Amino acid sequence: MSLKKKWLPIAAVGGFLLLIVLIVVLGGGAATDCDNNGGSGSGSWGWPFDGVSDNPQYMDGGQFGNSAGSVSARNHAFHDGFDWSFGMNGVKSGSTVKAIHAGTVKKVAYANGLDWYVWVHSDDGYNEVYQETFDKSDIKVKEGDTVNVGDTIGTAHLHGHMHLGVTKVDDFNKAEASAFTDDGTWLDPIQTIKSGLNNGGSASSSGGKGSWLTKGSSGYNNAEQVFNRLIKDLGISGAAASGVLGNLRQESGDQLTTSISNGSGDGGHGLMQWTGNRRSELSSFAKSQNLPEDSLELQIRMIEHDMTNSARWASGKYGKQTLAQFGHLTDPKDAAMRFYLSGQIAGEGRKSDPDGSGTKRQEYAQQAYQTFGGDKFQANDSILGSAAGAAGAATNASSTGDDDLCDDVSSSGSGDGNIVQVAKSLLGYFHYGQTHGVSNIGSVENPNKNGVTDCSGFVWLVLTKAGYSTPDNMGWYTKTMADDANGAHKWLQAIDKNDAGPGDIIIVNEGNGAGSNGHTAILEDSYKDKGENAQIINEGGAGGSGGVNESSMRQAFGSMLDQGQITFARPVKK
């Protein structure tokens, strides 16, 4: 990990005192944080403090861009954001920091020099970071939350100001690496907000007419109606309904437009972009229901008609999946992929993810789950059928050679489910820091949840607790892990990617693999079955507050999967 120094100016109320504080900023975790293009919302913009715009600074250097004041404050001419100073135009310690643009909270984490910060990703490519003013308790959002313009981010508290940064670089670590470089990575927050407002955005929390997660928008209203109807009519869980919505959002765009056509010549149309014979079926169904083809009611009925047709669940990657099985799912991301890759439901019968849109579908499903309270709705057995019946169907599918609906830890991978269980028991543990040693996490037997380690330290701990061979005192990093897997096999044995599954390890290195040039994680899924959508457990990567979290390979490793050296490995028993 590279270290960088950042000087923070502190404006004193009633004077021109500038306290210069030297702080070492620890660069980001392994791999990327936000390499996918998920997230919500675009359109409307607003200011971070009520009634305050274009806040002047007490002293030169707090504004965006190059200045002599920035040199004095930071030893660097370039300042990558704008500091709203306490004591100016009503901003003070205790003021509420509000979201300037709709999006999804991708990261809530701590870094030296930034303190606790909030990273928000928006669908139109912008990313907003609120920093240098929060203790952990000041932050009022969590990762995965959807925020609209004007929603509360937290309470300004520290250092005499709130720093706001805006960038179109999705990878937080890469963006931070350019914090002192005027290379176009960081944008002027004041001008960005003003431009957004001038182009039709609004400073109110109602949002523009676009975002499907902005209450009152046409997209939101359509999504809410679909969500409620699927639960009411079919009895499926909130997670399953969110999985359907994730697919609708991918197919029909930000407003879930029933009349949208893709214009590519294949006839794709409507919420699910029905094509070919399926488009003809939509037209015939509209006549049978005596409803306009482009009406929301008609298209909801069409989706429900397809989902209750058992023959349509009979093909696709997940074999003999039934509506009852799908309806009892509790993970919206899982539901999004099972809907996408199961049967001919709404024309989305596939056995793979050829266009790579699965990650976005999962992101949208998670957003819908958060927005519409999916956790409040369990499967209704009186309508849907029992979970026991669903489990029996899954067993039959497995016995006939089709893919089992439930990931069997012993069917592939290390063959030791304890690895995944141990990893899951540590979800939410640790702060990210590229430092090793058991003393930093407490002990193997009783890890300190507030301890510090990195991706390879986490994998070391899991394998050690699960009874596998590991070097003393976390004595490895991703490069030495890969070298061992492909060489001496003291700890790891390299395996073919198609044999990799739950409990196995994925290691990716760029260059020498040191610091942020390497990342490693524990697989929860079969790579052969799910490819880059396979779920993993890792420390850092793209989810969690820099701590242990679940993600997909693509989300966690990002562009490293395209340009790094990938090793799949199986742990070596003592």
Coordinates of C-alpha atoms in Angstrom, one line a residue:
M1 CA 0.0 0.0 0.0
S2 CA 1.3 3.4 -0.8
L3 CA 1.2 6.2 1.8
K4 CA 0.3 9.7 1.1
K5 CA 0.3 12.8 3.3
K6 CA -2.6 15.1 3.4
W7 CA -2.7 18.5 5.1
L8 CA -6.2 19.6 6.4
P9 CA -7.0 23.3 6.9
I10 CA -9.1 24.1 9.9
A11 CA -11.0 27.4 9.8
A12 CA -11.5 29.0 13.2
V13 CA -14.8 31.0 13.8
G14 CA -14.2 34.7 14.3
G15 CA -10.6 34.7 13.1
F16 CA -8.0 33.7 10.5
L17 CA -6.2 31.0 12.4
L18 CA -5.3 28.0 10.3
L19 CA -4.1 24.9 12.1
I20 CA -2.0 22.7 9.9
V21 CA -2.3 19.1 10.7
L22 CA -0.2 16.4 9.1
I23 CA -2.1 13.2 8.6
V24 CA -1.1 10.0 7.0
V25 CA -3.8 8.7 4.7
L26 CA -3.9 4.9 4.3
G27 CA -4.7 4.1 0.7
G28 CA -7.7 1.9 -0.1
G29 CA -8.3 -1.7 0.2
A30 CA -7.3 -4.4 -2.2
A31 CA -8.9 -4.1 -5.6
T32 CA -11.7 -1.7 -6.3
D33 CA -14.6 -0.4 -4.3
C34 CA -17.1 0.7 -6.9
D35 CA -16.0 -0.8 -10.2
N36 CA -19.6 -1.6 -11.3
N37 CA -22.1 0.9 -12.6
G38 CA -24.8 0.0 -10.2
G39 CA -26.3 2.7 -8.0
S40 CA -29.4 4.7 -8.1
G41 CA -30.6 8.0 -9.2
S42 CA -29.6 10.8 -11.4
G43 CA -31.2 14.0 -12.4
S44 CA -31.7 16.3 -9.4
W45 CA -29.0 18.2 -7.5
G46 CA -29.0 20.1 -4.3
W47 CA -26.7 21.8 -1.7
P48 CA -25.2 19.9 1.3
F49 CA -26.5 22.4 3.8
D50 CA -29.9 24.1 4.0
G51 CA -29.9 27.6 2.6
V52 CA -26.2 27.6 1.9
S53 CA -24.7 27.6 -1.6
D54 CA -21.1 28.4 -2.8
N55 CA -19.9 29.0 0.7
P56 CA -16.8 31.3 0.8
Q57 CA -13.8 30.3 2.9
Y58 CA -12.1 32.1 5.7
M59 CA -8.8 31.6 4.0
D60 CA -7.5 30.7 0.6
G61 CA -7.1 26.9 0.0
G62 CA -10.5 25.5 0.9
Q63 CA -11.9 26.0 -2.5
F64 CA -11.5 23.5 -5.3
G65 CA -8.5 23.5 -7.6
N66 CA -5.0 24.9 -7.6
S67 CA -4.1 27.8 -5.2
A68 CA -1.3 29.2 -3.1
G69 CA -3.4 28.6 -0.1
S70 CA -3.6 24.9 -0.8
V71 CA 0.2 24.8 -1.0
S72 CA 0.4 26.4 2.4
A73 CA -2.2 24.1 3.9
R74 CA -1.2 20.8 2.2
N75 CA 2.2 21.2 0.5
H76 CA 0.2 20.6 -2.7
A77 CA -1.3 23.2 -5.0
F78 CA -4.3 21.1 -5.9
H79 CA -7.3 20.7 -3.6
D80 CA -9.7 17.9 -4.7
G81 CA -12.9 19.2 -3.3
F82 CA -14.6 22.1 -1.5
D83 CA -14.6 22.7 2.3
W84 CA -17.8 24.2 3.7
S85 CA -16.3 26.1 6.7
F86 CA -18.1 26.3 10.1
G87 CA -19.2 29.8 11.0
M88 CA -20.0 30.8 7.4
N89 CA -23.5 31.3 6.2
G90 CA -25.0 29.3 9.1
V91 CA -22.9 26.2 8.7
K92 CA -21.7 25.1 12.1
S93 CA -20.7 22.1 14.1
G94 CA -24.0 20.2 14.4
S95 CA -25.3 21.2 11.0
T96 CA -27.0 18.4 9.0
V97 CA -25.1 17.3 5.9
K98 CA -27.5 16.4 3.1
A99 CA -27.1 14.4 -0.1
I100 CA -26.4 16.6 -3.1
H101 CA -27.3 13.9 -5.7
A102 CA -29.4 10.7 -5.6
G103 CA -27.5 7.5 -5.4
T104 CA -26.5 4.4 -3.4
V105 CA -24.2 4.4 -0.4
K106 CA -21.3 2.3 -1.5
K107 CA -18.9 2.8 1.3
V108 CA -19.0 4.0 4.9
A109 CA -15.5 3.7 6.2
Y110 CA -12.6 5.3 8.1
A111 CA -9.3 6.5 6.8
N112 CA -6.6 8.6 8.4
G113 CA -6.9 12.1 7.0
L114 CA -10.6 11.6 5.9
D115 CA -11.9 10.4 9.3
W116 CA -15.2 8.5 8.8
Y117 CA -16.5 9.2 5.3
V118 CA -19.5 8.4 3.1
W119 CA -19.1 7.4 -0.6
V120 CA -22.2 7.6 -2.8
H121 CA -22.5 6.3 -6.4
S122 CA -25.1 7.6 -8.8
D123 CA -26.5 6.0 -12.0
D124 CA -25.3 8.9 -14.2
G125 CA -21.7 8.2 -13.3
Y126 CA -21.1 10.7 -10.6
N127 CA -19.7 9.7 -7.2
E128 CA -19.9 11.9 -4.2
V129 CA -17.7 11.7 -1.0
Y130 CA -18.5 13.5 2.2
Q131 CA -15.5 13.5 4.5
E132 CA -13.3 15.2 7.2
T133 CA -16.2 16.0 9.5
F134 CA -17.7 12.8 10.9
D135 CA -17.2 10.6 13.9
K136 CA -18.8 7.2 13.2
S137 CA -21.8 8.1 15.3
D138 CA -22.3 11.2 13.2
I139 CA -23.2 9.2 10.1
K140 CA -26.8 8.4 9.6
V141 CA -26.7 6.1 6.5
K142 CA -25.3 2.6 6.0
E143 CA -23.9 0.8 3.0
G144 CA -26.6 -0.2 0.5
D145 CA -28.9 2.6 1.5
T146 CA -30.5 4.6 -1.3
V147 CA -30.4 8.4 -0.8
N148 CA -32.3 11.1 -2.6
V149 CA -31.4 14.7 -2.8
G150 CA -31.9 16.3 0.6
D151 CA -31.7 13.1 2.5
T152 CA -29.5 13.2 5.7
I153 CA -26.0 11.9 5.3
G154 CA -24.8 12.8 8.8
T155 CA -24.0 15.6 11.2
A156 CA -21.0 17.9 10.6
H157 CA -18.8 17.8 13.7
L158 CA -15.0 17.8 13.2
H159 CA -12.2 20.0 11.9
G160 CA -14.2 23.1 11.4
H161 CA -15.5 22.1 8.0
M162 CA -17.1 19.5 5.8
H163 CA -15.1 18.4 2.7
L164 CA -17.2 17.5 -0.4
G165 CA -15.6 15.7 -3.4
V166 CA -17.2 14.8 -6.7
T167 CA -15.7 12.5 -9.3
K168 CA -16.7 10.2 -12.2
V169 CA -14.1 7.6 -11.3
D170 CA -16.0 4.7 -9.7
D171 CA -13.0 3.3 -7.9
F172 CA -12.6 5.1 -4.6
N173 CA -9.0 4.1 -4.2
K174 CA -8.0 5.3 -7.7
A175 CA -9.8 8.5 -7.1
E176 CA -8.1 9.1 -3.8
A177 CA -4.7 8.4 -5.4
S178 CA -5.3 11.6 -7.5
A179 CA -6.3 13.7 -4.5
F180 CA -3.3 16.1 -5.0
T181 CA -3.2 15.8 -8.8
D182 CA -5.1 18.1 -11.2
D183 CA -5.6 15.3 -13.8
G184 CA -9.4 15.6 -14.2
T185 CA -10.3 12.9 -11.7
W186 CA -11.9 15.3 -9.3
L187 CA -14.6 17.8 -10.4
D188 CA -15.4 21.2 -9.0
P189 CA -18.4 20.4 -6.6
I190 CA -19.8 24.0 -6.8
Q191 CA -19.8 24.1 -10.5
T192 CA -21.1 20.5 -10.8
I193 CA -24.1 21.3 -8.5
K194 CA -24.8 24.6 -10.3
S195 CA -24.7 22.9 -13.7
G196 CA -27.0 20.2 -12.4
L197 CA -29.5 22.8 -11.1
N198 CA -29.3 24.8 -14.3
N199 CA -30.0 21.8 -16.4
G200 CA -33.3 21.1 -14.7
G201 CA -32.3 19.4 -11.5
S202 CA -34.0 20.4 -8.3
A203 CA -32.6 21.2 -4.8
S204 CA -35.7 19.5 -3.3
S205 CA -35.8 15.9 -2.1
S206 CA -38.5 15.0 -4.5
G207 CA -36.0 14.5 -7.2
G208 CA -36.4 14.9 -11.0
K209 CA -38.7 12.9 -13.1
G210 CA -36.2 10.1 -13.7
S211 CA -35.0 8.1 -10.8
W212 CA -37.0 5.0 -10.1
L213 CA -36.0 5.2 -6.5
T214 CA -37.1 8.8 -6.1
K215 CA -40.5 8.9 -4.4
G216 CA -43.1 10.5 -6.6
S217 CA -41.3 9.8 -9.9
S218 CA -43.0 7.7 -12.6
G219 CA -40.4 5.1 -12.3
Y220 CA -40.9 4.8 -8.5
N221 CA -44.7 4.6 -8.9
N222 CA -44.4 1.8 -11.5
A223 CA -41.9 -0.1 -9.4
E224 CA -44.0 0.2 -6.3
Q225 CA -47.1 -1.1 -8.1
V226 CA -45.2 -4.1 -9.5
F227 CA -43.6 -4.9 -6.1
N228 CA -46.9 -4.8 -4.2
R229 CA -48.9 -6.7 -6.9
L230 CA -46.4 -9.6 -7.0
I231 CA -46.5 -10.0 -3.3
K232 CA -50.2 -9.7 -3.1
D233 CA -51.2 -11.8 -6.1
L234 CA -48.4 -14.5 -6.1
G235 CA -47.5 -14.6 -2.4
I236 CA -43.8 -14.3 -3.1
S237 CA -41.3 -12.8 -0.6
G238 CA -40.1 -9.2 -0.7
A239 CA -36.7 -10.5 -1.7
A240 CA -38.2 -12.4 -4.7
A241 CA -40.3 -9.4 -5.8
S242 CA -37.1 -7.3 -5.6
G243 CA -35.3 -9.7 -7.8
V244 CA -38.0 -9.3 -10.4
L245 CA -37.7 -5.5 -10.1
G246 CA -34.0 -5.7 -10.6
N247 CA -34.6 -7.3 -14.0
L248 CA -37.3 -4.8 -14.9
R249 CA -35.0 -1.9 -14.1
Q250 CA -32.2 -3.4 -16.3
E251 CA -34.6 -4.0 -19.2
S252 CA -36.8 -0.9 -19.2
G253 CA -34.6 1.8 -17.7
D254 CA -34.8 4.4 -14.9
Q255 CA -38.5 5.0 -15.3
L256 CA -39.6 1.4 -15.8
T257 CA -41.3 2.6 -19.0
T258 CA -44.0 0.2 -20.3
S259 CA -43.8 1.7 -23.9
I260 CA -40.0 1.6 -24.3
S261 CA -38.6 -0.2 -27.3
N262 CA -34.9 -0.9 -27.7
G263 CA -34.8 0.1 -31.4
S264 CA -32.3 -2.6 -32.2
G265 CA -34.5 -4.5 -34.7
D266 CA -35.3 -7.5 -32.5
G267 CA -38.6 -6.0 -31.4
G268 CA -37.7 -5.7 -27.7
H269 CA -40.5 -3.8 -26.0
G270 CA -42.0 -3.0 -22.6
L271 CA -41.0 -3.7 -19.0
M272 CA -39.3 -6.9 -19.9
Q273 CA -38.3 -6.0 -23.5
W274 CA -40.3 -8.9 -24.9
T275 CA -39.0 -10.0 -28.3
G276 CA -40.0 -12.2 -31.2
N277 CA -42.8 -14.7 -30.3
R278 CA -42.9 -13.3 -26.8
R279 CA -43.8 -9.9 -28.2
S280 CA -46.6 -11.5 -30.2
E281 CA -47.8 -13.2 -27.0
L282 CA -47.9 -9.8 -25.3
S283 CA -50.1 -8.5 -28.1
S284 CA -52.4 -11.5 -27.9
F285 CA -52.6 -11.4 -24.2
A286 CA -53.5 -7.7 -24.3
K287 CA -56.5 -8.6 -26.5
S288 CA -57.6 -11.4 -24.2
Q289 CA -57.5 -9.0 -21.2
N290 CA -59.1 -6.2 -23.1
L291 CA -56.3 -3.9 -22.0
P292 CA -53.9 -1.6 -23.9
E293 CA -50.6 -3.4 -24.7
D294 CA -48.5 -0.6 -23.1
S295 CA -50.6 -0.2 -19.9
L296 CA -48.8 -1.1 -16.6
E297 CA -51.7 -3.2 -15.5
L298 CA -51.5 -5.4 -18.7
Q299 CA -47.7 -5.9 -18.3
I300 CA -48.0 -6.8 -14.6
R301 CA -50.6 -9.4 -15.6
M302 CA -48.3 -10.7 -18.3
I303 CA -45.4 -11.1 -15.9
E304 CA -47.6 -12.9 -13.4
H305 CA -49.1 -15.1 -16.1
D306 CA -45.6 -16.2 -17.1
M307 CA -44.4 -16.7 -13.5
T308 CA -47.4 -19.0 -12.8
N309 CA -46.7 -21.1 -15.9
S310 CA -44.7 -24.1 -14.6
A311 CA -43.5 -24.9 -18.1
R312 CA -41.6 -21.6 -18.3
W313 CA -39.5 -22.5 -15.2
A314 CA -38.5 -25.9 -16.7
S315 CA -35.4 -24.8 -18.6
G316 CA -32.5 -22.4 -18.0
K317 CA -29.6 -22.7 -15.7
Y318 CA -31.5 -23.6 -12.6
G319 CA -33.3 -26.6 -14.1
K320 CA -36.6 -27.5 -12.6
Q321 CA -37.0 -24.4 -10.4
T322 CA -40.6 -23.7 -9.5
L323 CA -42.4 -20.5 -8.5
A324 CA -42.6 -21.9 -5.0
Q325 CA -38.9 -22.2 -4.8
F326 CA -38.3 -18.8 -6.3
G327 CA -40.9 -17.2 -4.1
H328 CA -39.3 -18.4 -0.8
L329 CA -35.9 -16.8 -1.6
T330 CA -34.6 -14.4 1.1
D331 CA -31.7 -12.8 -0.8
P332 CA -32.8 -10.2 -3.5
K333 CA -29.5 -10.5 -5.4
D334 CA -29.9 -14.3 -5.6
A335 CA -33.5 -13.8 -6.7
A336 CA -32.4 -11.4 -9.5
M337 CA -30.0 -13.9 -11.0
R338 CA -32.4 -16.9 -10.6
F339 CA -35.1 -15.0 -12.3
Y340 CA -32.7 -13.9 -15.1
L341 CA -31.2 -17.4 -15.6
S342 CA -34.3 -19.5 -15.0
G343 CA -36.7 -20.9 -17.7
Q344 CA -38.5 -18.6 -20.1
I345 CA -39.9 -16.3 -17.5
A346 CA -40.8 -13.0 -19.2
G347 CA -38.5 -13.9 -22.0
E348 CA -35.4 -14.0 -19.9
G349 CA -34.6 -17.7 -20.1
R350 CA -30.8 -18.0 -20.2
K351 CA -28.1 -20.4 -19.0
S352 CA -25.4 -17.8 -18.8
D353 CA -24.8 -14.0 -18.4
P354 CA -23.6 -13.2 -22.0
D355 CA -23.9 -9.4 -21.7
G356 CA -22.5 -9.2 -18.1
S357 CA -25.6 -7.4 -16.9
G358 CA -26.2 -9.8 -14.0
T359 CA -24.2 -7.6 -11.6
K360 CA -26.4 -4.6 -12.4
R361 CA -29.6 -6.7 -12.0
Q362 CA -28.4 -7.7 -8.6
E363 CA -27.5 -4.1 -7.6
Y364 CA -31.0 -2.9 -8.7
A365 CA -32.7 -5.8 -6.8
Q366 CA -30.8 -4.8 -3.6
Q367 CA -31.9 -1.2 -4.1
A368 CA -35.5 -2.2 -4.6
Y369 CA -35.3 -4.4 -1.4
Q370 CA -34.1 -1.4 0.6
T371 CA -36.5 1.1 -1.0
F372 CA -39.7 -0.9 -0.7
G373 CA -38.9 -2.7 2.6
G374 CA -38.5 -6.2 1.1
D375 CA -37.5 -7.6 4.5
K376 CA -41.0 -7.0 5.8
F377 CA -42.6 -9.5 3.4
Q378 CA -42.2 -13.2 3.8
A379 CA -43.5 -15.8 1.4
N380 CA -47.3 -16.5 1.8
D381 CA -47.6 -20.3 1.8
S382 CA -51.4 -20.1 1.5
I383 CA -51.0 -18.6 -1.9
L384 CA -47.6 -19.8 -3.1
G385 CA -47.3 -23.2 -1.6
S386 CA -45.0 -24.5 1.1
A387 CA -41.2 -24.2 1.3
A388 CA -41.1 -28.0 1.9
G389 CA -42.6 -28.6 -1.6
A390 CA -40.0 -26.3 -3.1
A391 CA -37.2 -28.2 -1.4
G392 CA -38.5 -31.5 -2.7
A393 CA -38.6 -30.1 -6.2
A394 CA -35.0 -29.0 -5.8
T395 CA -34.0 -32.5 -4.8
N396 CA -35.6 -34.0 -7.8
A397 CA -33.8 -31.5 -10.1
S398 CA -30.5 -32.6 -8.6
S399 CA -31.2 -36.3 -9.0
T400 CA -31.9 -35.8 -12.7
G401 CA -28.6 -34.1 -13.3
D402 CA -29.8 -30.5 -13.3
D403 CA -28.2 -27.8 -11.2
D404 CA -29.3 -27.9 -7.6
L405 CA -30.9 -24.8 -6.4
C406 CA -29.1 -24.7 -3.1
D407 CA -25.3 -24.4 -3.2
D408 CA -23.9 -27.6 -1.6
V409 CA -20.7 -26.8 0.1
S410 CA -19.5 -30.3 -0.2
S411 CA -20.4 -30.7 -3.9
S412 CA -17.3 -28.7 -5.1
G413 CA -14.6 -26.6 -3.6
S414 CA -12.5 -27.6 -0.6
G415 CA -15.1 -30.0 0.6
D416 CA -15.0 -28.4 4.1
G417 CA -18.0 -26.3 4.7
N418 CA -16.3 -25.1 7.9
I419 CA -14.3 -22.6 5.9
V420 CA -17.4 -20.8 4.6
Q421 CA -19.0 -21.0 8.0
V422 CA -16.0 -19.5 9.8
A423 CA -15.8 -16.7 7.2
K424 CA -19.5 -15.9 7.6
S425 CA -19.0 -15.7 11.4
L426 CA -16.6 -12.8 10.8
L427 CA -18.9 -10.7 8.7
G428 CA -18.7 -7.1 9.9
Y429 CA -15.4 -7.6 11.7
F430 CA -12.3 -5.5 11.4
H431 CA -11.2 -2.2 9.9
Y432 CA -9.2 -2.3 6.7
G433 CA -5.5 -1.6 7.0
Q434 CA -2.5 -3.1 5.2
T435 CA -0.9 -4.4 8.3
H436 CA -0.3 -8.0 9.5
G437 CA 0.1 -9.7 12.9
V438 CA -2.3 -11.5 15.2
S439 CA -1.9 -8.8 17.8
N440 CA -3.8 -6.4 15.5
I441 CA -6.9 -8.6 15.6
G442 CA -6.7 -9.8 19.2
S443 CA -6.3 -13.5 18.8
V444 CA -7.2 -16.4 16.6
E445 CA -9.6 -17.8 19.2
N446 CA -11.2 -14.5 20.1
P447 CA -10.8 -11.9 17.3
N448 CA -11.4 -8.3 18.1
K449 CA -14.2 -7.0 16.0
N450 CA -12.6 -3.6 15.9
G451 CA -9.2 -4.9 15.0
V452 CA -7.3 -4.1 11.8
T453 CA -6.2 -6.4 9.0
D454 CA -6.3 -6.7 5.2
C455 CA -7.6 -9.2 2.7
S456 CA -4.8 -11.8 3.0
G457 CA -4.9 -11.4 6.8
F458 CA -8.6 -12.2 6.9
V459 CA -8.1 -15.3 4.7
W460 CA -5.2 -16.4 6.9
L461 CA -7.5 -16.1 10.0
V462 CA -10.3 -18.1 8.5
L463 CA -8.1 -20.9 7.3
T464 CA -6.2 -21.0 10.6
K465 CA -9.4 -21.2 12.6
A466 CA -10.7 -23.9 10.2
G467 CA -7.7 -26.1 10.8
Y468 CA -5.7 -25.5 7.6
S469 CA -1.9 -25.0 7.2
T470 CA -0.9 -21.3 7.3
P471 CA 2.3 -19.4 7.9
D472 CA 3.1 -18.1 11.4
N473 CA 1.6 -14.8 12.4
M474 CA -0.1 -13.9 9.1
G475 CA 3.3 -14.2 7.3
W476 CA 2.0 -14.0 3.7
Y477 CA 0.4 -11.6 1.2
T478 CA -1.3 -12.2 -2.1
K479 CA 1.9 -12.6 -4.2
T480 CA 3.4 -15.2 -1.8
M481 CA 0.1 -16.9 -1.6
A482 CA -0.1 -17.3 -5.4
D483 CA 3.6 -18.4 -5.6
D484 CA 3.0 -21.1 -3.0
A485 CA -0.2 -22.3 -4.7
N486 CA 1.7 -22.7 -7.9
G487 CA 4.9 -24.0 -6.3
A488 CA 5.7 -25.4 -2.9
H489 CA 2.1 -26.0 -1.8
K490 CA 2.9 -25.4 1.9
W491 CA -0.5 -23.7 2.4
L492 CA -2.4 -23.7 -0.9
Q493 CA -2.7 -25.9 -4.0
A494 CA -3.5 -24.2 -7.3
I495 CA -6.7 -25.7 -9.0
D496 CA -8.5 -25.3 -12.3
K497 CA -11.1 -22.5 -12.2
N498 CA -13.8 -24.9 -13.2
D499 CA -13.1 -27.0 -10.1
A500 CA -13.2 -24.0 -7.7
G501 CA -16.1 -23.7 -5.3
P502 CA -17.2 -23.0 -1.8
G503 CA -14.3 -22.8 0.6
D504 CA -11.6 -22.4 -2.1
I505 CA -9.6 -19.2 -2.5
I506 CA -9.2 -16.7 -5.3
I507 CA -6.1 -14.6 -5.5
V508 CA -5.5 -11.9 -8.1
N509 CA -2.3 -9.9 -8.5
E510 CA -1.2 -7.0 -10.6
G511 CA 2.6 -6.4 -11.0
N512 CA 4.3 -7.5 -7.8
G513 CA 1.1 -8.1 -6.0
A514 CA 2.1 -5.9 -3.1
G515 CA -0.4 -3.6 -1.3
S516 CA -3.3 -2.5 -3.4
N517 CA -1.9 -4.5 -6.4
G518 CA -3.4 -7.7 -5.0
H519 CA -6.6 -9.0 -3.5
T520 CA -7.8 -12.3 -2.2
A521 CA -11.2 -13.8 -1.1
I522 CA -13.0 -17.0 -0.1
L523 CA -15.5 -18.4 -2.6
E524 CA -19.1 -19.2 -1.6
D525 CA -20.2 -20.4 -5.0
S526 CA -19.0 -22.7 -7.8
Y527 CA -17.1 -20.6 -10.3
K528 CA -18.1 -23.0 -13.1
D529 CA -21.7 -22.3 -12.4
K530 CA -21.7 -18.6 -11.7
G531 CA -18.5 -17.2 -13.1
E532 CA -17.7 -13.7 -12.1
N533 CA -21.1 -13.5 -10.4
A534 CA -19.9 -16.0 -7.8
Q535 CA -20.4 -14.8 -4.3
I536 CA -17.3 -14.3 -2.2
I537 CA -16.4 -13.2 1.4
N538 CA -13.5 -10.8 1.7
E539 CA -12.0 -8.0 3.8
G540 CA -12.2 -4.7 1.9
G541 CA -13.0 -5.0 -1.8
A542 CA -16.3 -3.4 -2.9
G543 CA -18.7 -3.7 0.0
G544 CA -18.7 -3.2 3.7
S545 CA -17.1 -0.4 5.7
G546 CA -13.6 -1.6 4.9
G547 CA -14.4 -4.7 6.9
V548 CA -15.4 -8.3 6.2
N549 CA -18.3 -8.4 3.8
E550 CA -20.0 -10.5 1.1
S551 CA -19.9 -9.5 -2.5
S552 CA -19.5 -10.9 -6.0
M553 CA -16.2 -11.6 -7.6
R554 CA -16.8 -8.8 -10.2
Q555 CA -17.8 -6.3 -7.6
A556 CA -15.0 -7.0 -5.3
F557 CA -12.1 -7.4 -7.7
G558 CA -13.3 -5.1 -10.5
S559 CA -10.9 -4.4 -13.3
M560 CA -8.3 -6.7 -11.7
L561 CA -10.2 -9.6 -13.1
D562 CA -9.5 -8.2 -16.6
Q563 CA -5.8 -7.4 -16.3
G564 CA -4.5 -9.3 -13.2
Q565 CA -3.0 -12.7 -12.8
I566 CA -5.8 -15.0 -11.3
T567 CA -5.1 -18.0 -9.2
F568 CA -7.7 -20.3 -7.8
A569 CA -6.4 -22.4 -4.9
R570 CA -7.5 -25.0 -2.4
P571 CA -6.3 -24.9 1.2
V572 CA -3.8 -27.6 2.4
K573 CA -4.8 -29.5 5.5
K574 CA -2.4 -29.7 8.4

